Short mmCIF file of C-alpha atoms in Angstrom, two decimals:
data_model
loop_
_atom_site.label_atom_id
_atom_site.label_comp_id
_atom_site.label_asym_id
_atom_site.label_seq_id
_atom_site.Cartn_x
_atom_site.Cartn_y
_atom_site.Cartn_z
CA UNK A 1 11.86 -29.98 -49.76
CA UNK A 2 11.54 -29.92 -45.65
CA UNK A 3 10.32 -32.79 -43.97
CA UNK A 4 6.91 -32.91 -42.08
CA UNK A 5 7.14 -32.37 -38.35
CA UNK A 6 4.96 -35.67 -38.19
CA UNK A 7 7.69 -37.79 -40.01
CA UNK A 8 9.79 -37.66 -36.87
CA UNK A 9 10.59 -41.23 -35.55
CA UNK A 10 8.98 -40.86 -32.27
CA UNK A 11 5.30 -40.63 -34.19
CA UNK A 12 5.97 -43.88 -36.11
CA UNK A 13 8.32 -45.98 -34.24
CA UNK A 14 7.32 -47.11 -30.66
CA UNK A 15 10.94 -47.49 -29.23
CA UNK A 16 11.40 -44.06 -30.47
CA UNK A 17 8.31 -42.90 -28.51
CA UNK A 18 9.16 -44.38 -25.58
CA UNK A 19 12.63 -42.76 -25.83
CA UNK A 20 11.02 -39.50 -26.56
CA UNK A 21 8.59 -39.34 -23.48
CA UNK A 22 11.43 -40.64 -20.99
CA UNK A 23 13.68 -37.67 -22.18
CA UNK A 24 11.01 -35.16 -21.46
CA UNK A 25 9.45 -36.60 -18.34
CA UNK A 26 12.61 -37.80 -16.89
CA UNK A 27 15.28 -35.48 -17.89
CA UNK A 28 17.69 -36.50 -15.15
CA UNK A 29 16.97 -40.17 -15.54
CA UNK A 30 14.38 -42.60 -14.79
CA UNK A 31 12.21 -42.30 -11.43
CA UNK A 32 9.82 -44.73 -9.87
CA UNK A 33 6.41 -43.11 -10.02
CA UNK A 34 5.50 -45.22 -6.66
CA UNK A 35 8.31 -44.40 -4.27
CA UNK A 36 10.22 -41.81 -5.89
CA UNK A 37 13.63 -43.63 -5.82
CA UNK A 38 15.98 -42.22 -8.79
CA UNK A 39 18.28 -43.62 -11.21
CA UNK A 40 20.72 -45.06 -9.14
CA UNK A 41 18.03 -47.44 -7.57
CA UNK A 42 16.41 -48.25 -11.07
CA UNK A 43 17.03 -50.74 -13.65
CA UNK A 44 15.83 -51.47 -17.47
CA UNK A 45 14.60 -54.75 -18.00
CA UNK A 46 15.57 -56.29 -21.16
CA UNK A 47 14.58 -59.56 -22.88
CA UNK A 48 12.72 -60.62 -25.55
CA UNK A 49 9.36 -61.03 -24.14
CA UNK A 50 9.96 -57.91 -21.76
CA UNK A 51 7.46 -55.27 -22.28
CA UNK A 52 8.66 -52.14 -23.95
CA UNK A 53 10.21 -49.40 -21.65
CA UNK A 54 10.13 -51.59 -18.64
CA UNK A 55 12.15 -50.70 -15.55
CA UNK A 56 12.54 -52.41 -12.19
CA UNK A 57 12.79 -50.29 -8.59
CA UNK A 58 15.00 -51.81 -6.50
CA UNK A 59 13.73 -49.77 -3.58
CA UNK A 60 10.11 -50.72 -3.47
CA UNK A 61 10.56 -53.81 -5.69
CA UNK A 62 8.02 -52.81 -8.17
CA UNK A 63 8.27 -52.62 -12.17
CA UNK A 64 7.22 -49.62 -14.15
CA UNK A 65 7.24 -47.82 -17.50
CA UNK A 66 7.05 -44.18 -18.20
CA UNK A 67 3.25 -44.58 -18.95
CA UNK A 68 2.59 -45.21 -14.98
CA UNK A 69 1.17 -42.10 -13.02
CA UNK A 70 0.29 -40.25 -16.42
CA UNK A 71 -2.49 -39.87 -18.65
CA UNK A 72 -1.20 -42.97 -20.59
CA UNK A 73 -1.53 -45.48 -17.84
CA UNK A 74 -3.60 -48.49 -18.74
CA UNK A 75 -4.26 -47.26 -22.16
CA UNK A 76 -3.64 -50.19 -25.07
CA UNK A 77 -2.99 -47.53 -27.33
CA UNK A 78 0.57 -47.47 -28.81
CA UNK A 79 2.57 -44.40 -27.26
CA UNK A 80 3.57 -43.11 -30.72
CA UNK A 81 -0.14 -42.71 -31.45
CA UNK A 82 -0.50 -40.89 -28.40
CA UNK A 83 2.18 -38.30 -29.42
CA UNK A 84 0.55 -37.86 -32.68
CA UNK A 85 -3.04 -37.09 -31.46
CA UNK A 86 -1.26 -34.66 -28.62
CA UNK A 87 0.76 -32.71 -31.79
CA UNK A 88 -2.53 -32.77 -33.92
CA UNK A 89 -4.48 -31.13 -30.98
CA UNK A 90 -1.64 -28.56 -30.22
CA UNK A 91 -1.16 -27.76 -33.71
CA UNK A 92 -4.90 -26.89 -34.70
CA UNK A 93 -5.74 -23.47 -33.75
CA UNK A 94 -9.56 -24.67 -33.33
CA UNK A 95 -9.06 -28.20 -32.13
CA UNK A 96 -9.43 -31.82 -33.81
CA UNK A 97 -12.70 -33.64 -33.49
CA UNK A 98 -12.90 -37.20 -31.98
CA UNK A 99 -14.78 -38.21 -35.33
CA UNK A 100 -11.30 -37.50 -37.16
CA UNK A 101 -9.39 -38.83 -34.59
CA UNK A 102 -11.11 -42.08 -34.64
CA UNK A 103 -10.72 -42.04 -38.57
CA UNK A 104 -7.19 -41.42 -38.36
CA UNK A 105 -6.25 -44.31 -35.52
CA UNK A 106 -9.03 -46.64 -36.93
CA UNK A 107 -10.03 -47.13 -33.31
CA UNK A 108 -13.53 -46.85 -31.82
CA UNK A 109 -15.28 -43.67 -30.84
CA UNK A 110 -14.93 -44.59 -27.19
CA UNK A 111 -11.32 -44.86 -27.41
CA UNK A 112 -10.96 -41.55 -29.59
CA UNK A 113 -13.36 -39.60 -26.93
CA UNK A 114 -11.52 -40.87 -23.96
CA UNK A 115 -8.00 -40.28 -25.43
CA UNK A 116 -9.00 -36.29 -26.37
CA UNK A 117 -10.35 -35.86 -22.65
CA UNK A 118 -7.21 -37.08 -21.31
CA UNK A 119 -5.11 -34.81 -23.45
CA UNK A 120 -6.94 -31.99 -22.34
CA UNK A 121 -6.57 -32.74 -18.73
CA UNK A 122 -2.91 -32.65 -19.41
CA UNK A 123 -3.50 -29.28 -20.99
CA UNK A 124 -4.88 -27.80 -17.89
CA UNK A 125 -3.02 -24.82 -16.22
CA UNK A 126 -1.99 -25.41 -12.77
CA UNK A 127 -2.29 -21.73 -12.01
CA UNK A 128 1.06 -20.71 -11.55
CA UNK A 129 0.61 -17.05 -9.88
CA UNK A 130 -1.54 -14.39 -10.78
CA UNK A 131 -2.22 -12.79 -14.41
CA UNK A 132 -0.94 -9.09 -14.99
CA UNK A 133 0.95 -7.33 -12.65
CA UNK A 134 2.70 -3.73 -12.46
CA UNK A 135 2.20 -1.89 -15.87
CA UNK A 136 -0.01 -4.83 -17.24
CA UNK A 137 -3.62 -4.93 -18.20
CA UNK A 138 -6.01 -7.87 -18.03
CA UNK A 139 -9.36 -8.08 -19.44
CA UNK A 140 -12.39 -9.88 -18.11
CA UNK A 141 -15.33 -10.94 -20.14
CA UNK A 142 -18.05 -13.66 -20.50
CA UNK A 143 -19.89 -15.39 -23.26
CA UNK A 144 -22.64 -17.79 -23.67
CA UNK A 145 -22.15 -21.31 -25.27
CA UNK A 146 -24.70 -23.45 -26.79
CA UNK A 147 -26.92 -23.70 -29.76
CA UNK A 148 -29.69 -21.75 -31.07
CA UNK A 149 -33.23 -22.48 -29.17
CA UNK A 150 -34.82 -22.66 -32.52
CA UNK A 151 -32.52 -25.53 -33.56
CA UNK A 152 -32.96 -27.42 -30.48
CA UNK A 153 -35.24 -30.60 -29.92
CA UNK A 154 -38.52 -29.44 -28.32
CA UNK A 155 -38.16 -31.00 -25.00
CA UNK A 156 -34.59 -29.35 -24.67
CA UNK A 157 -35.69 -25.80 -25.41
CA UNK A 158 -35.73 -22.79 -22.71
CA UNK A 159 -37.91 -19.97 -22.57
CA UNK A 160 -36.48 -16.39 -22.49
CA UNK A 161 -33.40 -14.52 -23.90
CA UNK A 162 -29.75 -13.98 -23.94
CA UNK A 163 -28.10 -16.81 -21.97
CA UNK A 164 -31.10 -18.98 -20.80
CA UNK A 165 -30.54 -22.36 -21.32
CA UNK A 166 -26.67 -21.72 -22.28
CA UNK A 167 -23.48 -22.31 -20.41
CA UNK A 168 -21.33 -19.36 -19.34
CA UNK A 169 -17.84 -19.21 -20.06
CA UNK A 170 -15.92 -16.41 -18.11
CA UNK A 171 -12.32 -15.53 -19.22
CA UNK A 172 -9.49 -13.55 -17.90
CA UNK A 173 -7.17 -12.33 -20.50
CA UNK A 174 -3.83 -11.05 -19.95
CA UNK A 175 -2.82 -8.55 -22.90
CA UNK A 176 0.24 -9.86 -24.72
CA UNK A 177 -0.04 -13.11 -22.31
CA UNK A 178 -2.34 -15.96 -20.99
CA UNK A 179 -5.72 -16.80 -20.57
CA UNK A 180 -7.85 -18.32 -17.94
CA UNK A 181 -11.29 -19.02 -18.82
CA UNK A 182 -13.80 -20.99 -16.18
CA UNK A 183 -17.13 -22.42 -16.23
CA UNK A 184 -19.63 -20.54 -14.12
CA UNK A 185 -23.11 -20.83 -13.04
CA UNK A 186 -23.74 -17.11 -13.79
CA UNK A 187 -22.20 -13.70 -14.03
CA UNK A 188 -23.26 -11.94 -11.01
CA UNK A 189 -20.44 -9.96 -8.88
CA UNK A 190 -20.62 -12.77 -6.42
CA UNK A 191 -20.09 -15.44 -8.63
CA UNK A 192 -17.06 -13.65 -10.34
CA UNK A 193 -15.30 -11.70 -7.55
CA UNK A 194 -13.55 -14.56 -6.12
CA UNK A 195 -12.17 -15.64 -9.25
CA UNK A 196 -10.95 -12.36 -10.33
CA UNK A 197 -9.22 -11.40 -7.13
CA UNK A 198 -7.56 -14.83 -6.90
CA UNK A 199 -6.36 -14.85 -10.28
CA UNK A 200 -5.31 -11.22 -11.11
CA UNK A 201 -2.47 -9.43 -9.42
CA UNK A 202 -3.70 -6.07 -7.53
CA UNK A 203 -1.30 -3.74 -9.01
CA UNK A 204 -2.84 -4.80 -12.59
CA UNK A 205 -5.01 -2.45 -14.77
CA UNK A 206 -8.50 -4.21 -14.81
CA UNK A 207 -10.43 -3.81 -18.19
CA UNK A 208 -14.29 -4.82 -18.51
CA UNK A 209 -17.30 -3.42 -20.09
CA UNK A 210 -20.19 -1.77 -18.42
CA UNK A 211 -21.43 -4.71 -16.66
CA UNK A 212 -22.65 -4.07 -12.98
CA UNK A 213 -20.86 -7.40 -11.87
CA UNK A 214 -17.37 -5.57 -12.42
CA UNK A 215 -18.35 -2.24 -10.50
CA UNK A 216 -17.17 -3.07 -7.11
CA UNK A 217 -14.14 -5.28 -7.75
CA UNK A 218 -12.75 -3.02 -10.06
CA UNK A 219 -11.74 -1.03 -7.03
CA UNK A 220 -9.50 -3.61 -5.97
CA UNK A 221 -6.94 -3.20 -8.85
CA UNK A 222 -4.46 -0.37 -9.83
CA UNK A 223 -7.16 0.85 -12.18
CA UNK A 224 -10.42 0.13 -13.75
CA UNK A 225 -10.88 0.58 -17.29
CA UNK A 226 -14.50 0.30 -18.44
CA UNK A 227 -16.12 0.45 -22.05
CA UNK A 228 -20.01 0.87 -22.65
CA UNK A 229 -20.90 -1.72 -25.32
CA UNK A 230 -24.22 -0.87 -24.66
CA UNK A 231 -23.77 2.44 -26.09
CA UNK A 232 -21.70 1.32 -28.94
CA UNK A 233 -18.44 2.15 -27.23
CA UNK A 234 -15.63 -0.37 -27.77
CA UNK A 235 -12.67 1.62 -27.19
CA UNK A 236 -11.96 4.47 -24.64
CA UNK A 237 -7.99 5.13 -24.85
CA UNK A 238 -6.28 1.78 -23.55
CA UNK A 239 -9.80 0.49 -22.13
CA UNK A 240 -11.31 -2.54 -24.18
CA UNK A 241 -11.87 -6.27 -24.01
CA UNK A 242 -10.87 -6.68 -27.48
CA UNK A 243 -8.16 -9.10 -26.61
CA UNK A 244 -11.05 -11.12 -24.62
CA UNK A 245 -13.28 -11.01 -27.56
CA UNK A 246 -10.50 -12.37 -29.84
CA UNK A 247 -10.08 -15.44 -27.62
CA UNK A 248 -13.92 -16.04 -27.64
CA UNK A 249 -14.06 -15.88 -31.14
CA UNK A 250 -11.41 -18.70 -31.47
CA UNK A 251 -13.48 -20.64 -28.77
CA UNK A 252 -16.88 -20.30 -30.34
CA UNK A 253 -15.53 -21.16 -33.89
CA UNK A 254 -13.89 -24.30 -32.42
CA UNK A 255 -16.75 -25.24 -30.66
CA UNK A 256 -19.37 -24.78 -33.36
CA UNK A 257 -17.30 -25.69 -36.23
CA UNK A 258 -15.19 -28.33 -34.88
CA UNK A 259 -16.93 -30.14 -31.88
CA UNK A 260 -20.34 -29.16 -32.98
CA UNK A 261 -21.69 -29.72 -29.14
CA UNK A 262 -20.03 -29.54 -25.80
CA UNK A 263 -21.64 -31.11 -22.67
CA UNK A 264 -22.06 -29.25 -19.33
CA UNK A 265 -20.13 -31.84 -17.71
CA UNK A 266 -17.00 -31.30 -19.89
CA UNK A 267 -16.97 -27.73 -20.85
CA UNK A 268 -14.23 -27.00 -18.43
CA UNK A 269 -11.92 -29.51 -20.12
CA UNK A 270 -12.59 -27.90 -23.55
CA UNK A 271 -12.01 -24.37 -22.15
CA UNK A 272 -8.58 -25.82 -20.67
CA UNK A 273 -7.84 -26.93 -24.32
CA UNK A 274 -8.19 -23.60 -26.06
CA UNK A 275 -6.71 -21.58 -23.14
CA UNK A 276 -3.59 -23.92 -23.49
CA UNK A 277 -3.13 -23.07 -27.29
CA UNK A 278 -3.71 -19.38 -26.75
CA UNK A 279 -1.57 -19.10 -23.73
CA UNK A 280 1.18 -20.87 -25.61
CA UNK A 281 0.95 -19.09 -29.15
CA UNK A 282 3.19 -18.22 -32.02
CA UNK A 283 2.90 -14.72 -30.97
CA UNK A 284 4.53 -15.55 -27.68
CA UNK A 285 7.22 -17.59 -29.42
CA UNK A 286 5.68 -20.88 -28.83
CA UNK A 287 5.49 -23.23 -32.36
CA UNK A 288 3.43 -26.34 -32.86
CA UNK A 289 6.35 -28.54 -31.62
CA UNK A 290 7.01 -26.43 -28.43
CA UNK A 291 3.71 -26.67 -27.71
CA UNK A 292 3.10 -30.15 -27.97
CA UNK A 293 6.35 -30.51 -25.42
CA UNK A 294 4.50 -28.46 -23.12
CA UNK A 295 1.67 -30.51 -23.30
CA UNK A 296 3.48 -33.62 -22.64
CA UNK A 297 4.97 -31.90 -19.47
CA UNK A 298 1.19 -31.73 -18.37
CA UNK A 299 0.63 -35.48 -18.53
CA UNK A 300 2.06 -36.52 -14.92
CA UNK A 301 -0.57 -36.88 -12.18
CA UNK A 302 -3.63 -36.81 -14.37
CA UNK A 303 -4.67 -40.09 -14.68
CA UNK A 304 -8.42 -40.53 -15.86
CA UNK A 305 -10.46 -43.61 -15.88
CA UNK A 306 -13.10 -44.09 -18.79
CA UNK A 307 -15.83 -44.73 -16.02
CA UNK A 308 -15.27 -41.82 -14.12
CA UNK A 309 -15.27 -39.41 -17.05
CA UNK A 310 -18.16 -41.13 -18.75
CA UNK A 311 -20.31 -40.70 -15.21
CA UNK A 312 -19.35 -37.05 -15.21
CA UNK A 313 -21.08 -36.68 -18.73
CA UNK A 314 -24.43 -38.41 -17.42
CA UNK A 315 -24.37 -36.46 -14.41
CA UNK A 316 -24.24 -33.19 -16.38
#
């Protein structure tokens, strides 16, 4: 019988976990996160009382581990447990709830909540180049995130229809490729146009529904294909937004079925999580192990503090 991926040593042994993370973040040897000195100026400190993975930079005289300058910094959670959670969040199509992480790690809800937000930050796309290109199509669509008004507490209900009282998620989906989604205040052309022109290559085919917010910006691309959902039209030749709707289906099933509620302040991080998994899905040749390795590459330079993250939640 084949062994489970989670039986690998770096998921259970702290020394193996440090070696695994160092191999991925320092492929050419240790690098000081404070001054940038490389292997020839760095030494590993060893001894019975020495912290796991401790190095010393002889250029700036500072000690460090591979945790410094990453989402792992200042965390008291063992590194091998971090790797377990990263793998689970990358392998689950619709995400893993904070409550499940809390039960699995036997930690506080505060720790599990903050841990998952740090990992979502690591998953965030740096936006390397525009989507699409010559001969490629990019779909644009929007959806509304939030519970049904009838199920809300009376003081939180909003009058009106459609997206009233809900958060707006706007997505650009490259057919057969990546997705980039955004938490936006509304779906007016004024709001969406800057995002669209910055994120999509001008020689792409731009695919949308009949929404008026796309009418003018569509002329800035090689071709603008539209379908009229209001008239029951969902495909016209190669014009459709089925890829975007498929992405939103996964997103909503995750938010409703796994997370149940997502605050306005943190919606962008949840979008980053779903974007990451969709953009690195099996159909593109990325398996669970590779997906977790890609997430690990994003941990550098994205340190969050609990108080900052908590203040964002209350501000939202």
